[in-house]
XYZ file of C-alpha atoms in Angstrom:
63
model
C 30.622 15.470 -26.696
C 31.983 12.166 -28.087
C 28.529 10.731 -28.796
C 27.197 10.767 -25.207
C 24.031 12.546 -24.329
C 23.864 14.902 -21.409
C 21.502 12.503 -19.614
C 23.960 9.628 -20.085
C 26.817 11.699 -18.654
C 24.579 12.707 -15.720
C 23.866 9.062 -14.907
C 27.567 8.171 -15.152
C 28.444 10.996 -12.758
C 25.680 9.948 -10.383
C 26.998 6.363 -10.332
C 30.553 7.612 -9.763
C 29.368 9.780 -6.861
C 27.513 6.856 -5.280
C 30.568 4.631 -5.669
C 32.781 7.267 -4.044
C 30.313 7.640 -1.184
C 30.113 3.859 -0.699
C 33.863 3.629 -0.248
C 33.866 4.325 3.473
C 36.730 6.695 4.351
C 36.463 5.976 8.082
C 39.542 4.733 9.864
C 39.168 1.215 11.307
C 38.646 1.187 15.055
C 41.796 -0.830 15.703
C 43.971 1.964 14.283
C 42.230 4.524 16.476
C 42.693 2.302 19.526
C 46.391 1.763 18.812
C 46.945 5.476 18.192
C 45.223 6.410 21.459
C 47.264 3.814 23.332
C 50.507 5.200 21.911
C 49.538 8.789 22.709
C 48.523 7.924 26.282
C 51.715 5.887 26.758
C 53.972 8.675 25.462
C 52.230 11.388 27.502
C 52.308 9.191 30.597
C 56.005 8.474 30.153
C 56.743 12.174 29.707
C 54.786 13.110 32.832
C 56.424 10.333 34.842
C 59.878 11.455 33.731
C 59.091 15.067 34.617
C 57.741 14.047 38.041
C 60.841 11.967 38.869
C 63.080 14.798 37.692
C 61.248 17.278 39.956
C 61.491 14.918 42.939
C 65.210 14.436 42.409
C 65.734 18.182 42.009
C 63.770 18.863 45.205
C 65.773 16.238 47.098
C 69.057 17.769 45.944
C 67.845 21.304 46.679
C 66.793 20.466 50.237
C 69.903 18.529 51.194
């Protein structure tokens, strides 16, 4: 065990676990806000395009 005691290895692992936990994996709020804006914009554009297409189709079908 390359000269380390089991207790020493336990403390090293405990410190490594605490360090990994301290590194916050959460996504910054600005990225979430930008992603939501893009999704809402794309969905809105798709719905608007579909609505205009349906109106044009209805106008052609009734004339």
